[in-house]
CSV table of C-alpha atoms in Angstrom, one decimal:
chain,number,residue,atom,x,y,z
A,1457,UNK,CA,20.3,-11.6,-26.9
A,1458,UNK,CA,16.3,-11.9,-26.2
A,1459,UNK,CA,14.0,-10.4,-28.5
A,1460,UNK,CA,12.2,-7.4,-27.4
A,1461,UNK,CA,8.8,-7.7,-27.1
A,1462,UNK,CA,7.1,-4.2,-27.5
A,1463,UNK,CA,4.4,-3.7,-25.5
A,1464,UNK,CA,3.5,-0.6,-26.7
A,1465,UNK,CA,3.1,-1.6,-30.5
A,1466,UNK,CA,0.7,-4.3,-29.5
A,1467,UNK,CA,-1.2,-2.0,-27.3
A,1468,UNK,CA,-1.8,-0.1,-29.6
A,1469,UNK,CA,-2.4,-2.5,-32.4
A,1470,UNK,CA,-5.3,-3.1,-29.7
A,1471,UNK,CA,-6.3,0.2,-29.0
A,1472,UNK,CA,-6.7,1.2,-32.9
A,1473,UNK,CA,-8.8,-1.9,-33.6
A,1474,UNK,CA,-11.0,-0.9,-30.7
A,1475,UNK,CA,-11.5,2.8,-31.9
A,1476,UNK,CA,-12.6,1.6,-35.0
A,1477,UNK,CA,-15.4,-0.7,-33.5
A,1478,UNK,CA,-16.2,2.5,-31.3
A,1479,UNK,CA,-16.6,4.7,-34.5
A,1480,UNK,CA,-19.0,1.3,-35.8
A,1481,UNK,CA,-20.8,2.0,-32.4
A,1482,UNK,CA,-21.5,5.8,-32.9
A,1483,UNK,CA,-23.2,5.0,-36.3
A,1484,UNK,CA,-25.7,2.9,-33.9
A,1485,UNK,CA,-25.7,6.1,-31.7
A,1486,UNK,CA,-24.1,4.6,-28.8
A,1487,UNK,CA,-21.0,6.1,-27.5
A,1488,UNK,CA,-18.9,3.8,-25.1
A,1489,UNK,CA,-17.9,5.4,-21.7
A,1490,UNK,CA,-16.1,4.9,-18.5
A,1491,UNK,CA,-16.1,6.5,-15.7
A,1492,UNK,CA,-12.5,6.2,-13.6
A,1493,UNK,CA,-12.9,7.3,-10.0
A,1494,UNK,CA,-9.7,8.4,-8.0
A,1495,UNK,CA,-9.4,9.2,-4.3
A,1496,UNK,CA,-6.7,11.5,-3.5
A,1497,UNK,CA,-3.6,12.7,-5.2
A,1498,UNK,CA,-1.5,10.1,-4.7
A,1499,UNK,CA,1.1,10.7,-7.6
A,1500,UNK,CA,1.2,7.1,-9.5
A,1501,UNK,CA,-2.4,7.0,-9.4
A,1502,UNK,CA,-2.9,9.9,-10.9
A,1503,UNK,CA,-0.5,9.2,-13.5
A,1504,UNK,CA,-2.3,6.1,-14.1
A,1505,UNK,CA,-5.2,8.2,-14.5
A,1506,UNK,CA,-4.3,10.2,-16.4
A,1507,UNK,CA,-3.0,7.4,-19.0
A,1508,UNK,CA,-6.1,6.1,-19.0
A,1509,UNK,CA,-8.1,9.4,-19.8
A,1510,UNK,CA,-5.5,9.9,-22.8
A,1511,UNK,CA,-6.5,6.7,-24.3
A,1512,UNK,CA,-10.0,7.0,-24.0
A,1513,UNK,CA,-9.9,10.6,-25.8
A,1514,UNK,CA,-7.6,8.1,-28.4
A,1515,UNK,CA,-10.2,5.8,-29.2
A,1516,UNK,CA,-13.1,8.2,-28.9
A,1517,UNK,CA,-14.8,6.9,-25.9
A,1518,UNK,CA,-16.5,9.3,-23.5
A,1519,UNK,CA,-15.1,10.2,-20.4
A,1520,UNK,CA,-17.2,10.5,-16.7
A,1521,UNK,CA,-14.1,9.9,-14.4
A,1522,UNK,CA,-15.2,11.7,-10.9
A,1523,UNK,CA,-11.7,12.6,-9.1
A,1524,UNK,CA,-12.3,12.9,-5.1
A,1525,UNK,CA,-10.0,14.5,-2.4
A,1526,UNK,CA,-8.4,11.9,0.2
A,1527,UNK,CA,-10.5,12.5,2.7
A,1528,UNK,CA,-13.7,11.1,1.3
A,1529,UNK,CA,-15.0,8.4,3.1
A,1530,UNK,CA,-16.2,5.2,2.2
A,1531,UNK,CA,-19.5,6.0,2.3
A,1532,UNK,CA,-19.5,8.8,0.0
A,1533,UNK,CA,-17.4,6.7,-2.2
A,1534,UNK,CA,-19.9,3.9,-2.3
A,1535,UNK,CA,-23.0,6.9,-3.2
A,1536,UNK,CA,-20.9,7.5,-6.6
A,1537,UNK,CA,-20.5,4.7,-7.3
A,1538,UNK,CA,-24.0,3.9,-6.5
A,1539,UNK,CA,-24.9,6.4,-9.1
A,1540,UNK,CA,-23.1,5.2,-11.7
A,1541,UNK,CA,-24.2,1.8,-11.5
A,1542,UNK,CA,-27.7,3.5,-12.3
A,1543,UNK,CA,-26.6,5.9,-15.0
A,1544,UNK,CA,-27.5,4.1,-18.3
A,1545,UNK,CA,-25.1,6.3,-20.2
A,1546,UNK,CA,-21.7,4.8,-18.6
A,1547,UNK,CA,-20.4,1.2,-19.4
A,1548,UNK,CA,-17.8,1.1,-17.3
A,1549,UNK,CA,-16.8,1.5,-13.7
A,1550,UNK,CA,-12.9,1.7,-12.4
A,1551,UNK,CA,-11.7,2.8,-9.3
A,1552,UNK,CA,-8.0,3.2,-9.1
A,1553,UNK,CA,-6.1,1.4,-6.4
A,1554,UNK,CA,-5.1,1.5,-3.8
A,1555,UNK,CA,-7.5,3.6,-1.7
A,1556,UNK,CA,-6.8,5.8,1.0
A,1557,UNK,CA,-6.9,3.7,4.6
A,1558,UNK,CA,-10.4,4.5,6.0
A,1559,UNK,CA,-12.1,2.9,2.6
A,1560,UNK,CA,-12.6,-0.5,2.1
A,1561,UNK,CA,-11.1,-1.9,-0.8
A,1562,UNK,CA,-13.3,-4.9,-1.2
A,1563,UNK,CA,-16.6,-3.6,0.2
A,1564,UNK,CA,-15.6,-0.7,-3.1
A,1565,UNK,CA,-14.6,-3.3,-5.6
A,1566,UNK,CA,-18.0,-5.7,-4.8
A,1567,UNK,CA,-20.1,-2.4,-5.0
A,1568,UNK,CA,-19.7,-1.7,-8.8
A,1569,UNK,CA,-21.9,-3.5,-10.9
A,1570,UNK,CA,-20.5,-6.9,-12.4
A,1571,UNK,CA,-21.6,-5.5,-15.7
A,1572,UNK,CA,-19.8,-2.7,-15.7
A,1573,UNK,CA,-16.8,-3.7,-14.0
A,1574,UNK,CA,-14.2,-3.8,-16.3
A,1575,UNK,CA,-11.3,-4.1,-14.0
A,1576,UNK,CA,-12.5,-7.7,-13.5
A,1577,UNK,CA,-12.1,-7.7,-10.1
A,1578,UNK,CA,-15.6,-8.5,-9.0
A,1579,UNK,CA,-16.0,-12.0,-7.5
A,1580,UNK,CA,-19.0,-12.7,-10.3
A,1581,UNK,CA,-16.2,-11.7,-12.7
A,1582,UNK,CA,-14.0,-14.1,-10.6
A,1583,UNK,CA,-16.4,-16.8,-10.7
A,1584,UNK,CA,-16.7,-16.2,-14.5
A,1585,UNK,CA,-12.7,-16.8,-15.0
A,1586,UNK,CA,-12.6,-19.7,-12.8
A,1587,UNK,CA,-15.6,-21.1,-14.7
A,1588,UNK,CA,-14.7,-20.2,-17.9
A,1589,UNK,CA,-17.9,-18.6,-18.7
A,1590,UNK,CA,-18.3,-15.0,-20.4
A,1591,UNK,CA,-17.1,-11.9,-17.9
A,1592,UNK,CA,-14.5,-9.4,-18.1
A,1593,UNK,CA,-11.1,-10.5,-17.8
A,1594,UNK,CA,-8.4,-8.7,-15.6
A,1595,UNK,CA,-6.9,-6.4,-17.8
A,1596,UNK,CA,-3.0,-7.2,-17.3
A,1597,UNK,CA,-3.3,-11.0,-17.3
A,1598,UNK,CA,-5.7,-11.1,-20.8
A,1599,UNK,CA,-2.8,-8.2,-21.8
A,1600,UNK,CA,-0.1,-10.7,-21.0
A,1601,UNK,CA,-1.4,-13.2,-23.2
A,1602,UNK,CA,-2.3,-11.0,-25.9
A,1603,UNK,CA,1.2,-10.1,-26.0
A,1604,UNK,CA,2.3,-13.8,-26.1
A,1605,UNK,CA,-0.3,-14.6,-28.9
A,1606,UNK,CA,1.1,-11.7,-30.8
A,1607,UNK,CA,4.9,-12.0,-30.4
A,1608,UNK,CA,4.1,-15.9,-31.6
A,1609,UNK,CA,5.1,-17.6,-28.2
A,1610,UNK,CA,3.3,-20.5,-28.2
A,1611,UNK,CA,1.5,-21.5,-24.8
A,1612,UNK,CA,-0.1,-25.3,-25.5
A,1613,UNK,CA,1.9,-27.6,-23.6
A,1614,UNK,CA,4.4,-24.8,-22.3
A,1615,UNK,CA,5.6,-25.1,-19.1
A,1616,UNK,CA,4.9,-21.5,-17.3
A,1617,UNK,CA,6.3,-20.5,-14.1
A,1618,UNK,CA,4.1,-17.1,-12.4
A,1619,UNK,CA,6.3,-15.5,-9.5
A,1620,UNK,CA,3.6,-14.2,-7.5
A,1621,UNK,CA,0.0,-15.3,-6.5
A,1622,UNK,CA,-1.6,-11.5,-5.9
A,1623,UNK,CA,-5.2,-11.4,-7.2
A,1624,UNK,CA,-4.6,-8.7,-9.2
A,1625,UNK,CA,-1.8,-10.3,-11.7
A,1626,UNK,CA,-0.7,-14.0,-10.5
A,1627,UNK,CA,-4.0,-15.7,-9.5
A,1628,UNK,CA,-5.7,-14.5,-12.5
A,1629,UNK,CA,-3.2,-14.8,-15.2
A,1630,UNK,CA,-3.1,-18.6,-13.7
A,1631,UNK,CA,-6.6,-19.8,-14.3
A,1632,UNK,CA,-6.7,-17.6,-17.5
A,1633,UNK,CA,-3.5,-19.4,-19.1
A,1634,UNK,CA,-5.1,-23.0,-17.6
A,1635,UNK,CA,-8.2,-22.6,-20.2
A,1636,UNK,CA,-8.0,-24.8,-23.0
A,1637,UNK,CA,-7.3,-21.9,-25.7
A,1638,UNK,CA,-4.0,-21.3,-24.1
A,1639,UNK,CA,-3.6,-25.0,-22.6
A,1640,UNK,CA,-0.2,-24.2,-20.8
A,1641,UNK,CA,0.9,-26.4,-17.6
A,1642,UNK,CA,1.3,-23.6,-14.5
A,1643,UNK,CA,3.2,-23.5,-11.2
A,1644,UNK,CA,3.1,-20.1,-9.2
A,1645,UNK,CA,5.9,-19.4,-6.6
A,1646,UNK,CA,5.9,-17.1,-3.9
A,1647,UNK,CA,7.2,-16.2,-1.2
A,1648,UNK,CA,6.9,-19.7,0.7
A,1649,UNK,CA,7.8,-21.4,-2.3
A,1650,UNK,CA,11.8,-23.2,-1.8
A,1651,UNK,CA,14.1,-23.6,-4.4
A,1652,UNK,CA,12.5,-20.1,-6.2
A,1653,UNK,CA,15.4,-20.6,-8.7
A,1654,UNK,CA,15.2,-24.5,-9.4
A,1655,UNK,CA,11.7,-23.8,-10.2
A,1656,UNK,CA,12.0,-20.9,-12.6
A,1657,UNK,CA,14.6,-22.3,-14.4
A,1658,UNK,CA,12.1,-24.9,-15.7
A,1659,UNK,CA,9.9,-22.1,-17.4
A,1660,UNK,CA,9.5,-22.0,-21.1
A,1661,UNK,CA,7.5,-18.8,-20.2
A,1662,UNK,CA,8.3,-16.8,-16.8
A,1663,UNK,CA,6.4,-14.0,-15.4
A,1664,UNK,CA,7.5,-11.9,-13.1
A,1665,UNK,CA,5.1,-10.3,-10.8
A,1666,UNK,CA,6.7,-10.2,-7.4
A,1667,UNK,CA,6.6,-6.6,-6.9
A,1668,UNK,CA,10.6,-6.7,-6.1
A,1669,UNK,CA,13.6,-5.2,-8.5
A,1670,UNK,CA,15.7,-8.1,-9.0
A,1671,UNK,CA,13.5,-11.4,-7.9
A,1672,UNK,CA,15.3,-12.7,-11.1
A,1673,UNK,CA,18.3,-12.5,-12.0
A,1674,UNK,CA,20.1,-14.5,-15.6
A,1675,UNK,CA,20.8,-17.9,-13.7
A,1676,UNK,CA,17.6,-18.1,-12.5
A,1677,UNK,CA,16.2,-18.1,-16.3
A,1678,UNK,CA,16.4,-21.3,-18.8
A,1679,UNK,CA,18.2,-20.7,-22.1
A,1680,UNK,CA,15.5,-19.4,-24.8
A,1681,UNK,CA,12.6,-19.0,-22.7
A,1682,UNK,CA,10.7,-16.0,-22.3
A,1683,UNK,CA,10.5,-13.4,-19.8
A,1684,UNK,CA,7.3,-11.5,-19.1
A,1685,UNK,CA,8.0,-9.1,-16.4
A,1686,UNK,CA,5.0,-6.9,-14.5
A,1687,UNK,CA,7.1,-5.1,-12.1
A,1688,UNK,CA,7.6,-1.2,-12.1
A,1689,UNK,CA,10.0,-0.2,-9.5
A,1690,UNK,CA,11.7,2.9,-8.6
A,1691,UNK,CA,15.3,2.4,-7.8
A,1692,UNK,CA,17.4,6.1,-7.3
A,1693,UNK,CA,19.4,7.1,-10.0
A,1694,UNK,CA,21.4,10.5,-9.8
A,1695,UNK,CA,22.2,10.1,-13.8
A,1696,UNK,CA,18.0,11.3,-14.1
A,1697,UNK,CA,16.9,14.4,-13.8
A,1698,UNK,CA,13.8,12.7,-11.6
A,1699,UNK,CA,16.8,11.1,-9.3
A,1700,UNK,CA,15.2,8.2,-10.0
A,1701,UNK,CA,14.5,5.4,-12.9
A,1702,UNK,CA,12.2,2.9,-13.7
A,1703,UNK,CA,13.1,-1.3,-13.6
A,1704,UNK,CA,11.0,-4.4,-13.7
A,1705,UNK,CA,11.6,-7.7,-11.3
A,1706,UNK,CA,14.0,-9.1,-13.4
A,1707,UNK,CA,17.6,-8.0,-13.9
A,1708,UNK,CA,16.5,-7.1,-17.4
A,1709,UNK,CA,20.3,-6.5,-18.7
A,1710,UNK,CA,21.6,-10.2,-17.0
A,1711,UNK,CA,18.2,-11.7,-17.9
A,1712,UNK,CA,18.1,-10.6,-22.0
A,1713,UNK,CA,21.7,-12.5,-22.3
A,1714,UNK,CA,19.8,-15.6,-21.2
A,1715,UNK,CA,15.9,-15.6,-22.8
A,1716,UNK,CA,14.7,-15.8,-26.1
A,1717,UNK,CA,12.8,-13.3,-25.6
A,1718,UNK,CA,12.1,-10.3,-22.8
A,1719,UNK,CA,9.6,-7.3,-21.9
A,1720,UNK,CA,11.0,-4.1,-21.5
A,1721,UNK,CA,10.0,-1.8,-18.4
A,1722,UNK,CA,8.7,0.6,-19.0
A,1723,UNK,CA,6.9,-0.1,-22.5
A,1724,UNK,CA,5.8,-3.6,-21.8
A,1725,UNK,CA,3.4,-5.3,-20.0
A,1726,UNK,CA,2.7,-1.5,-18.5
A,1727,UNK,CA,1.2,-0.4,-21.8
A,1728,UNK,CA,-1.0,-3.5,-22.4
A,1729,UNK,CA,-2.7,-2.9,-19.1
A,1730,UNK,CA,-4.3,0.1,-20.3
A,1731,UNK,CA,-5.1,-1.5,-24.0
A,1732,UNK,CA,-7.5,-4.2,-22.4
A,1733,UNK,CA,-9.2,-1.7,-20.0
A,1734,UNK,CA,-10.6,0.0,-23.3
A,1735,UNK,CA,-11.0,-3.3,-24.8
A,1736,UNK,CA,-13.0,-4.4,-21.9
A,1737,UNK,CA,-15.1,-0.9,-22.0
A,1738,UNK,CA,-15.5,-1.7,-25.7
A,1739,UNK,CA,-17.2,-5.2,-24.9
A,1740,UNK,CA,-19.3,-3.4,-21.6
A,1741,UNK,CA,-21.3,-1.2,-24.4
A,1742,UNK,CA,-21.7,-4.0,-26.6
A,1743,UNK,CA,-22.8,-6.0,-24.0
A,1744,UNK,CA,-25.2,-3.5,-22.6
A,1745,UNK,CA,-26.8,-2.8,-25.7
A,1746,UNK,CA,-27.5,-6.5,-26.4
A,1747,UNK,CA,-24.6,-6.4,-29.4
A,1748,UNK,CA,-22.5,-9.5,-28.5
């Protein structure tokens, strides 16, 4: 059977070291902050959310999220975000996806400033990744590899297989895991690509990030490799009081026979996600404040 690699022990292996460096901070008399901006009630989002306010409370970070009703238009959105760009005091800019239909997501994501987006979805922050340069990385592909670094998974020379190219997860965790510090060779599949299974079963690390419950199933995986798997997906079960329960996009009971090692959903990559948002609003104040 895999190992079990627990995301949330790492996370907050990561989120403890970064409260620490915040309490360092205060001493200077600078407070990190973010600001998290949500348009409408939609009910993952605000879960999200409201993870994300949790852990900023955790590691002492200030809090200026502005929560907006679904109606708001993009204009209005781009006038708060406008005003946080200008407001000295925050560090950090999110604003949780996906946006209601009459906003445009990219037109929002290019507005924040590069210096305070610590999403890492700007295209300066972009350019920075592809570069190699100094920007914020997206927080669930540097998780990713934290977690890899930590459960002791090597990544020079590996062979890793990414199923799924969005530019949220795939893209990103490509050119991230193609810079010399993790020096792994990378192929990402997709939807186009043929022979999905031929091609993951040459993985010695396999992420899943198809945003589909069972894109991989135990034959598709070679013996001993390890599974990294970013999907959430809600498939009905009437055993849960919800009617529903959580599963990644691996089969993870017929994959975990197969790998050496596997991440759980939830408490995997999910939790890591969150970890490298504060990190990332860690390194905005530093930043800001000419500290690194």
């Amino acid at each position: 059977m895999a190992v079990v690699i627990n995301g949330k022990e790492v996370a907050e292996k990561v989120k403890a070291g970064a409260a620490a460096a915040v309490a360092g901070l205060k001493d200077k008399g600078i407070v990190p902050c973010l600001a998290v901006i949500l348009v409408g009630e939609d009910p993952a989002s605000v879960s999200y959310v409201t993870g994300k306010r949790k852990a900023l409370a955790a590691a002492g970070m200030e809090d200026k999220s502005v929560l907006l009703p679904a109606d708001t238009s993009e204009e209005e959105l781009l006038a708060v975000i406008r005003r946080l760009n200008e407001d000295k005091s925050v560090h950090g800019i999110l604003v949780q996806l996906p946006l209601p239909p009459q906003i445009d997501t990219l037109r929002v994501t290019e507005a924040i400033s590069p210096e305070k987006d610590v999403d890492g979805f700007h295209s300066a922050n972009i350019g920075h990744l592809f570069s190699g340069t100094e920007g914020f990385l997206p927080c669930t592909p540097h998780g990713i590899c934290v977690m890899l670094k930590e459960a002791g998974i090597k990544t020079d020379g590996a062979n890793v297989v990414i199923v799924g190219r969005s530019a949220i997860v795939g893209k990103p965790l490509a050119l991230l895991l193609l810079r010399k510090e993790y020096n792994a060779t990378v192929t990402v599949c997709h939807r186009g690509t043929k022979n999905l299974a031929e091609m993951t079963r040459q993985a010695d690390i396999l992420v899943v990030a198809s945003g589909h419950a069972g894109t991989v199933t135990k034959d598709m995986v070679k013996p001993g490799a390890a599974v990294i798997d970013v999907g959430v997906n809600r498939i009905p079960d009437s055993s849960k009081k919800s009617g529903f329960r959580l599963v990644g996009d691996a089969d993870y009971e017929g994959v975990s026979e197969v790998a050496g090692y596997i991440t759980p959903v939830p408490g995997g990559v999910g939790p890591m996600t969150i970890a490298m948002l504060i990190y990332n609003t860690l390194e905005a104040a530093r930043r800001q404040n000419g500290l690194c």
